[in-house]
mmCIF file of C-alpha atoms and ligand atoms in Angstrom:
data_model
loop_
_atom_site.group_PDB
_atom_site.id
_atom_site.type_symbol
_atom_site.label_atom_id
_atom_site.label_comp_id
_atom_site.label_asym_id
_atom_site.label_seq_id
_atom_site.Cartn_x
_atom_site.Cartn_y
_atom_site.Cartn_z
ATOM 1 C CA MET H 1193 -0.249 -0.029 0.228
ATOM 2 C CA ARG H 1194 1.515 3.403 -1.010
ATOM 3 C CA GLU H 1195 1.246 6.453 1.145
ATOM 4 C CA ARG H 1196 -1.572 9.081 0.369
ATOM 5 C CA LEU H 1197 -0.153 12.356 0.716
ATOM 6 C CA ILE H 1198 -1.909 15.622 0.178
ATOM 7 C CA VAL H 1199 0.345 18.756 -0.044
ATOM 8 C CA ALA H 1200 -0.436 22.574 0.576
ATOM 9 C CA ASN H 1201 2.007 24.672 -1.806
ATOM 10 C CA TRP H 1202 1.385 28.035 -0.684
ATOM 11 C CA LYS H 1203 3.484 29.512 -2.861
ATOM 12 C CA MET H 1204 4.362 33.511 -2.071
ATOM 13 C CA TYR H 1205 1.178 33.801 -0.164
ATOM 14 C CA LYS H 1206 0.667 34.380 3.511
ATOM 15 C CA THR H 1207 1.737 36.790 6.357
ATOM 16 C CA ALA H 1208 2.682 35.249 9.750
ATOM 17 C CA ALA H 1209 -1.134 36.742 11.129
ATOM 18 C CA GLU H 1210 -2.521 35.173 8.076
ATOM 19 C CA ALA H 1211 -0.716 31.909 8.732
ATOM 20 C CA GLN H 1212 -1.836 31.863 12.170
ATOM 21 C CA ARG H 1213 -5.449 32.916 11.640
ATOM 22 C CA PHE H 1214 -5.324 29.728 8.989
ATOM 23 C CA ILE H 1215 -3.985 27.318 11.426
ATOM 24 C CA GLN H 1216 -6.718 28.592 14.332
ATOM 25 C CA ASP H 1217 -9.400 27.775 11.793
ATOM 26 C CA PHE H 1218 -7.742 24.628 9.743
ATOM 27 C CA LEU H 1219 -6.721 22.147 13.169
ATOM 28 C CA PRO H 1220 -10.513 21.877 14.443
ATOM 29 C CA LEU H 1221 -11.880 20.878 10.816
ATOM 30 C CA LEU H 1222 -9.213 18.077 10.772
ATOM 31 C CA HIS H 1223 -11.315 14.608 10.705
ATOM 32 C CA ASP H 1224 -9.435 11.895 13.551
ATOM 33 C CA THR H 1225 -6.621 11.082 11.770
ATOM 34 C CA ALA H 1226 -6.561 13.238 8.820
ATOM 35 C CA GLN H 1227 -2.768 14.637 7.924
ATOM 36 C CA ALA H 1228 -1.387 17.049 5.889
ATOM 37 C CA ILE H 1229 1.945 18.486 4.555
ATOM 38 C CA ILE H 1230 2.335 22.118 4.170
ATOM 39 C CA CYS H 1231 4.881 24.216 2.495
ATOM 40 C CA PRO H 1232 4.909 27.792 3.344
ATOM 41 C CA PRO H 1233 6.693 30.870 2.380
ATOM 42 C CA ILE H 1234 10.065 29.968 3.788
ATOM 43 C CA THR H 1235 9.543 33.117 6.235
ATOM 44 C CA LEU H 1236 6.977 31.396 7.906
ATOM 45 C CA LEU H 1237 8.852 28.055 8.373
ATOM 46 C CA SER H 1238 9.875 28.399 12.234
ATOM 47 C CA LYS H 1239 6.619 30.093 12.968
ATOM 48 C CA MET H 1240 4.249 27.344 11.363
ATOM 49 C CA HIS H 1241 6.685 24.899 13.207
ATOM 50 C CA SER H 1242 5.514 26.258 16.525
ATOM 51 C CA LEU H 1243 1.760 26.459 15.530
ATOM 52 C CA CYS H 1244 1.772 22.916 14.179
ATOM 53 C CA ALA H 1245 3.702 21.335 17.302
ATOM 54 C CA GLY H 1246 1.487 18.066 18.137
ATOM 55 C CA SER H 1247 -0.531 18.345 15.206
ATOM 56 C CA ARG H 1248 -0.625 16.347 12.453
ATOM 57 C CA ILE H 1249 0.715 18.621 10.353
ATOM 58 C CA VAL H 1250 4.439 18.484 8.803
ATOM 59 C CA LEU H 1251 5.758 21.069 7.039
ATOM 60 C CA GLY H 1252 7.806 21.191 3.761
ATOM 61 C CA VAL H 1253 9.618 24.066 1.864
ATOM 62 C CA GLN H 1254 9.236 25.244 -1.885
ATOM 63 C CA ASN H 1255 12.641 25.455 -2.930
ATOM 64 C CA ILE H 1256 16.335 24.601 -2.160
ATOM 65 C CA TYR H 1257 19.809 25.218 -3.056
ATOM 66 C CA TRP H 1258 22.067 22.322 -4.200
ATOM 67 C CA GLU H 1259 24.936 23.531 -2.096
ATOM 68 C CA ASN H 1260 25.417 22.805 1.891
ATOM 69 C CA GLU H 1261 26.421 26.304 2.727
ATOM 70 C CA GLY H 1262 28.437 29.375 1.196
ATOM 71 C CA ALA H 1263 28.118 32.749 -0.225
ATOM 72 C CA TYR H 1264 25.083 31.997 -2.296
ATOM 73 C CA THR H 1265 22.636 35.123 -1.615
ATOM 74 C CA GLY H 1266 18.953 34.427 -1.264
ATOM 75 C CA GLU H 1267 19.303 30.885 -1.141
ATOM 76 C CA ILE H 1268 18.795 28.139 1.705
ATOM 77 C CA SER H 1269 20.192 24.974 1.933
ATOM 78 C CA ALA H 1270 18.346 21.610 2.388
ATOM 79 C CA MET H 1271 20.169 21.454 6.010
ATOM 80 C CA GLN H 1272 18.981 24.837 6.643
ATOM 81 C CA ALA H 1273 15.029 23.860 5.837
ATOM 82 C CA LEU H 1274 15.917 20.559 7.985
ATOM 83 C CA ASP H 1275 16.635 22.760 11.012
ATOM 84 C CA ALA H 1276 13.699 25.267 10.567
ATOM 85 C CA GLY H 1277 11.117 22.468 10.860
ATOM 86 C CA ALA H 1278 10.908 20.947 7.397
ATOM 87 C CA ALA H 1279 10.752 17.784 6.346
ATOM 88 C CA TYR H 1280 9.565 17.686 2.732
ATOM 89 C CA CYS H 1281 10.941 19.733 -0.174
ATOM 90 C CA LEU H 1282 9.719 20.382 -3.565
ATOM 91 C CA THR H 1283 11.988 20.014 -6.306
ATOM 92 C CA GLY H 1284 11.623 21.693 -9.886
ATOM 93 C CA HIS H 1285 7.742 22.988 -9.888
ATOM 94 C CA SER H 1286 7.146 24.490 -13.085
ATOM 95 C CA GLU H 1287 7.102 28.069 -11.792
ATOM 96 C CA ARG H 1288 10.818 27.096 -10.884
ATOM 97 C CA ARG H 1289 11.674 25.883 -14.182
ATOM 98 C CA GLN H 1290 9.612 28.644 -16.317
ATOM 99 C CA PHE H 1291 10.204 31.815 -14.153
ATOM 100 C CA PHE H 1292 13.632 30.894 -12.536
ATOM 101 C CA ASN H 1293 15.232 28.974 -15.641
ATOM 102 C CA GLU H 1294 15.618 25.779 -13.550
ATOM 103 C CA SER H 1295 16.631 23.023 -16.097
ATOM 104 C CA ALA H 1296 16.020 19.380 -15.345
ATOM 105 C CA HIS H 1297 19.944 19.101 -14.320
ATOM 106 C CA MET H 1298 19.102 21.736 -11.385
ATOM 107 C CA VAL H 1299 16.170 20.062 -10.354
ATOM 108 C CA ALA H 1300 18.499 16.539 -9.842
ATOM 109 C CA LEU H 1301 21.056 18.451 -7.937
ATOM 110 C CA LYS H 1302 18.198 19.639 -6.063
ATOM 111 C CA THR H 1303 16.886 16.727 -4.838
ATOM 112 C CA THR H 1304 20.479 14.546 -4.689
ATOM 113 C CA ALA H 1305 20.676 17.428 -1.933
ATOM 114 C CA ALA H 1306 17.424 17.138 -0.360
ATOM 115 C CA LEU H 1307 17.873 13.431 0.011
ATOM 116 C CA LYS H 1308 21.441 13.675 1.283
ATOM 117 C CA ALA H 1309 20.563 15.698 3.971
ATOM 118 C CA GLY H 1310 17.437 13.974 5.245
ATOM 119 C CA LEU H 1311 14.790 16.193 3.335
ATOM 120 C CA LYS H 1312 12.039 14.156 1.338
ATOM 121 C CA PRO H 1313 11.982 15.510 -2.328
ATOM 122 C CA ILE H 1314 8.383 15.998 -3.893
ATOM 123 C CA VAL H 1315 9.820 15.827 -7.446
ATOM 124 C CA CYS H 1316 7.193 18.104 -9.950
ATOM 125 C CA VAL H 1317 7.315 17.200 -13.676
ATOM 126 C CA GLY H 1318 4.516 18.219 -16.213
ATOM 127 C CA GLU H 1319 3.770 19.063 -19.750
ATOM 128 C CA ASN H 1320 2.713 22.781 -21.049
ATOM 129 C CA PHE H 1321 -0.211 23.182 -23.392
ATOM 130 C CA THR H 1322 1.805 23.152 -26.627
ATOM 131 C CA GLN H 1323 2.989 19.851 -25.745
ATOM 132 C CA ARG H 1324 -0.226 18.450 -24.744
ATOM 133 C CA GLU H 1325 -2.075 19.424 -28.047
ATOM 134 C CA ASN H 1326 0.972 18.406 -29.823
ATOM 135 C CA GLY H 1327 0.642 14.711 -28.391
ATOM 136 C CA GLN H 1328 4.107 14.744 -26.643
ATOM 137 C CA THR H 1329 2.847 14.415 -23.314
ATOM 138 C CA LEU H 1330 3.984 11.165 -23.118
ATOM 139 C CA GLN H 1331 7.383 11.668 -24.201
ATOM 140 C CA ILE H 1332 8.148 14.681 -22.397
ATOM 141 C CA LEU H 1333 6.914 13.417 -18.934
ATOM 142 C CA HIS H 1334 9.593 9.998 -19.934
ATOM 143 C CA ASP H 1335 12.535 12.439 -20.816
ATOM 144 C CA ASP H 1336 11.693 15.340 -17.811
ATOM 145 C CA ILE H 1337 11.244 12.202 -15.079
ATOM 146 C CA LEU H 1338 14.668 10.723 -15.971
ATOM 147 C CA ALA H 1339 16.497 13.959 -16.365
ATOM 148 C CA SER H 1340 15.172 15.212 -12.932
ATOM 149 C CA LEU H 1341 16.223 12.190 -11.496
ATOM 150 C CA LYS H 1342 19.306 11.406 -13.271
ATOM 151 C CA GLY H 1343 22.127 10.168 -10.901
ATOM 152 C CA ILE H 1344 19.943 9.444 -7.957
ATOM 153 C CA GLU H 1345 19.566 5.988 -6.409
ATOM 154 C CA ALA H 1346 16.366 4.547 -6.044
ATOM 155 C CA THR H 1347 14.853 5.503 -2.891
ATOM 156 C CA LYS H 1348 11.452 5.107 -0.687
ATOM 157 C CA CYS H 1349 12.046 8.788 0.670
ATOM 158 C CA LEU H 1350 10.888 10.446 -2.741
ATOM 159 C CA THR H 1351 7.595 11.674 -3.863
ATOM 160 C CA ILE H 1352 6.619 12.533 -7.394
ATOM 161 C CA ALA H 1353 3.870 15.262 -8.558
ATOM 162 C CA TYR H 1354 2.393 14.960 -12.051
ATOM 163 C CA GLU H 1355 1.718 19.139 -12.461
ATOM 164 C CA PRO H 1356 0.441 19.526 -15.973
ATOM 165 C CA VAL H 1357 1.685 22.905 -16.438
ATOM 166 C CA TRP H 1358 -2.020 24.314 -18.235
ATOM 167 C CA ALA H 1359 -3.688 23.032 -15.264
ATOM 168 C CA ILE H 1360 -1.814 24.842 -12.216
ATOM 169 C CA GLY H 1361 -3.785 27.918 -11.186
ATOM 170 C CA THR H 1362 -6.127 28.037 -14.286
ATOM 171 C CA GLY H 1363 -9.094 26.343 -12.729
ATOM 172 C CA GLN H 1364 -8.669 23.795 -15.801
ATOM 173 C CA VAL H 1365 -8.190 20.592 -13.772
ATOM 174 C CA ALA H 1366 -6.906 17.410 -15.927
ATOM 175 C CA THR H 1367 -9.865 14.759 -16.457
ATOM 176 C CA PRO H 1368 -9.365 11.740 -13.808
ATOM 177 C CA GLN H 1369 -8.680 9.462 -17.123
ATOM 178 C CA ASP H 1370 -5.781 11.906 -18.283
ATOM 179 C CA ALA H 1371 -4.169 12.330 -14.717
ATOM 180 C CA GLU H 1372 -4.014 8.422 -14.464
ATOM 181 C CA GLU H 1373 -2.994 7.870 -17.976
ATOM 182 C CA ALA H 1374 0.016 10.302 -17.351
ATOM 183 C CA ILE H 1375 0.667 8.912 -13.413
ATOM 184 C CA ALA H 1376 0.789 5.272 -14.562
ATOM 185 C CA HIS H 1377 3.168 6.271 -17.354
ATOM 186 C CA LEU H 1378 5.408 7.940 -15.193
ATOM 187 C CA ARG H 1379 5.407 4.832 -12.836
ATOM 188 C CA ALA H 1380 6.143 3.019 -16.264
ATOM 189 C CA CYS H 1381 9.444 5.335 -16.661
ATOM 190 C CA LEU H 1382 10.404 5.493 -13.091
ATOM 191 C CA ALA H 1383 10.228 1.278 -13.075
ATOM 192 C CA GLU H 1384 12.671 1.945 -16.219
ATOM 193 C CA ILE H 1385 15.628 3.185 -13.723
ATOM 194 C CA TRP H 1386 14.064 1.814 -10.721
ATOM 195 C CA GLY H 1387 12.446 -1.434 -11.307
ATOM 196 C CA GLU H 1388 10.058 -2.692 -8.682
ATOM 197 C CA LEU H 1389 10.402 0.160 -6.070
ATOM 198 C CA ALA H 1390 8.343 2.281 -8.537
ATOM 199 C CA ALA H 1391 5.289 0.076 -7.481
ATOM 200 C CA GLU H 1392 6.139 1.582 -3.814
ATOM 201 C CA ILE H 1393 6.614 5.414 -4.659
ATOM 202 C CA PRO H 1394 3.535 7.500 -4.320
ATOM 203 C CA ILE H 1395 2.675 9.792 -7.131
ATOM 204 C CA LEU H 1396 0.593 12.733 -7.056
ATOM 205 C CA TYR H 1397 -1.602 15.101 -8.995
ATOM 206 C CA GLY H 1398 -1.606 18.464 -8.666
ATOM 207 C CA GLY H 1399 -3.235 21.194 -11.028
ATOM 208 C CA SER H 1400 -6.304 22.889 -9.792
ATOM 209 C CA VAL H 1401 -7.400 20.391 -7.060
ATOM 210 C CA LYS H 1402 -10.628 21.301 -5.453
ATOM 211 C CA PRO H 1403 -12.863 20.155 -2.816
ATOM 212 C CA ASP H 1404 -14.869 19.171 -5.406
ATOM 213 C CA ASN H 1405 -12.809 16.712 -7.883
ATOM 214 C CA ILE H 1406 -10.567 15.538 -4.989
ATOM 215 C CA SER H 1407 -12.486 12.413 -5.010
ATOM 216 C CA ALA H 1408 -12.853 11.338 -8.466
ATOM 217 C CA LEU H 1409 -9.135 12.087 -8.857
ATOM 218 C CA LEU H 1410 -8.312 9.845 -5.750
ATOM 219 C CA ALA H 1411 -10.379 6.735 -7.039
ATOM 220 C CA CYS H 1412 -8.149 6.337 -9.927
ATOM 221 C CA PRO H 1413 -5.609 3.220 -8.531
ATOM 222 C CA ASN H 1414 -2.095 5.352 -9.687
ATOM 223 C CA ILE H 1415 -3.117 8.869 -8.173
ATOM 224 C CA ASP H 1416 -1.881 8.829 -4.506
ATOM 225 C CA GLY H 1417 -2.600 12.039 -3.294
ATOM 226 C CA ALA H 1418 -2.328 15.584 -4.716
ATOM 227 C CA LEU H 1419 -0.451 18.799 -4.635
ATOM 228 C CA VAL H 1420 -3.017 21.808 -4.019
ATOM 229 C CA GLY H 1421 -1.875 25.152 -4.784
ATOM 230 C CA GLY H 1422 -4.919 28.010 -4.536
ATOM 231 C CA ALA H 1423 -7.239 25.823 -2.882
ATOM 232 C CA SER H 1424 -4.949 25.180 0.172
ATOM 233 C CA LEU H 1425 -4.901 29.050 0.912
ATOM 234 C CA SER H 1426 -8.468 28.492 2.767
ATOM 235 C CA ALA H 1427 -8.460 26.495 5.731
ATOM 236 C CA ALA H 1428 -12.178 25.193 5.336
ATOM 237 C CA GLY H 1429 -11.164 23.999 1.151
ATOM 238 C CA PHE H 1430 -8.103 22.623 2.331
ATOM 239 C CA ALA H 1431 -9.679 21.032 5.158
ATOM 240 C CA ALA H 1432 -12.360 19.749 2.716
ATOM 241 C CA ILE H 1433 -9.727 18.005 0.553
ATOM 242 C CA VAL H 1434 -7.903 16.474 3.022
ATOM 243 C CA ASN H 1435 -10.167 15.022 5.234
ATOM 244 C CA THR H 1436 -11.908 13.156 1.729
ATOM 245 C CA ALA H 1437 -8.651 11.843 1.137
ATOM 246 C CA LYS H 1438 -8.489 10.383 4.484
ATOM 247 C CA ASN H 1439 -12.284 8.961 3.995
HETATM 248 P P1 LIG N 1329 -3.308 24.968 -7.999
HETATM 249 O O1 LIG N 1329 -1.565 24.959 -8.006
HETATM 250 O O2 LIG N 1329 -3.869 24.109 -7.375
HETATM 251 O O3 LIG N 1329 -3.523 26.145 -7.831
HETATM 252 O O4 LIG N 1329 -3.515 24.808 -9.565
HETATM 253 C C1 LIG N 1329 -0.949 24.032 -7.701
HETATM 254 C C2 LIG N 1329 0.696 24.097 -7.684
HETATM 255 O O5 LIG N 1329 1.207 24.913 -8.245
HETATM 256 O O6 LIG N 1329 0.987 23.363 -7.145
#
């Protein structure tokens, strides 16, 4: 049985006061054993660590640099993220690739650094609209996952997120059939390099996940959870998603 994960990506949203309010509202709404991972902006990590102490919320960061320390103005290392309370780290989010020119090679360096430090990477891959229209989705996913994991030994400490770029923040969610096809394909690509362990790696769907579409996505055999952006900013909306995933 693969682990089911629901991950919030808060991107560049929320002040300390807003995060505090969110946690106050969110925790009482969580059903019994429901759990979630939240990736807040780095400025909120320590505060979130205190706010979430004793709860079933685990924290992650949205990005790291691959060196342990050094003169890299503006960057944080995996070690620093762990030190501030993170257990997970997104790598290769499409917004990092698109706006900050992150290549698959850089994603592999960051993923390697995360694993080495003991931070669990959630490696994001996905095709853009033109690639899907041109029928290149499966090839892009194949090339991208292999390049993003290049040199990384098989490990159960890693999660993959399939995030079609055209579905992120657009309200245009992939159909469960399309998401399942892409994720089953990613699992087969992973098996090319990691063999049988591929069957044990959680693969999440991300892109306009909302309380009203999460059930249909999670009903697909290969979809092990969700990476949620916009809908994770509201305590009620995110709690509805997390509770559905638990039921
Ligand atoms: P979205 O973002 O849920 O707002 O589409 C998902 C993501 O970027 O991880």
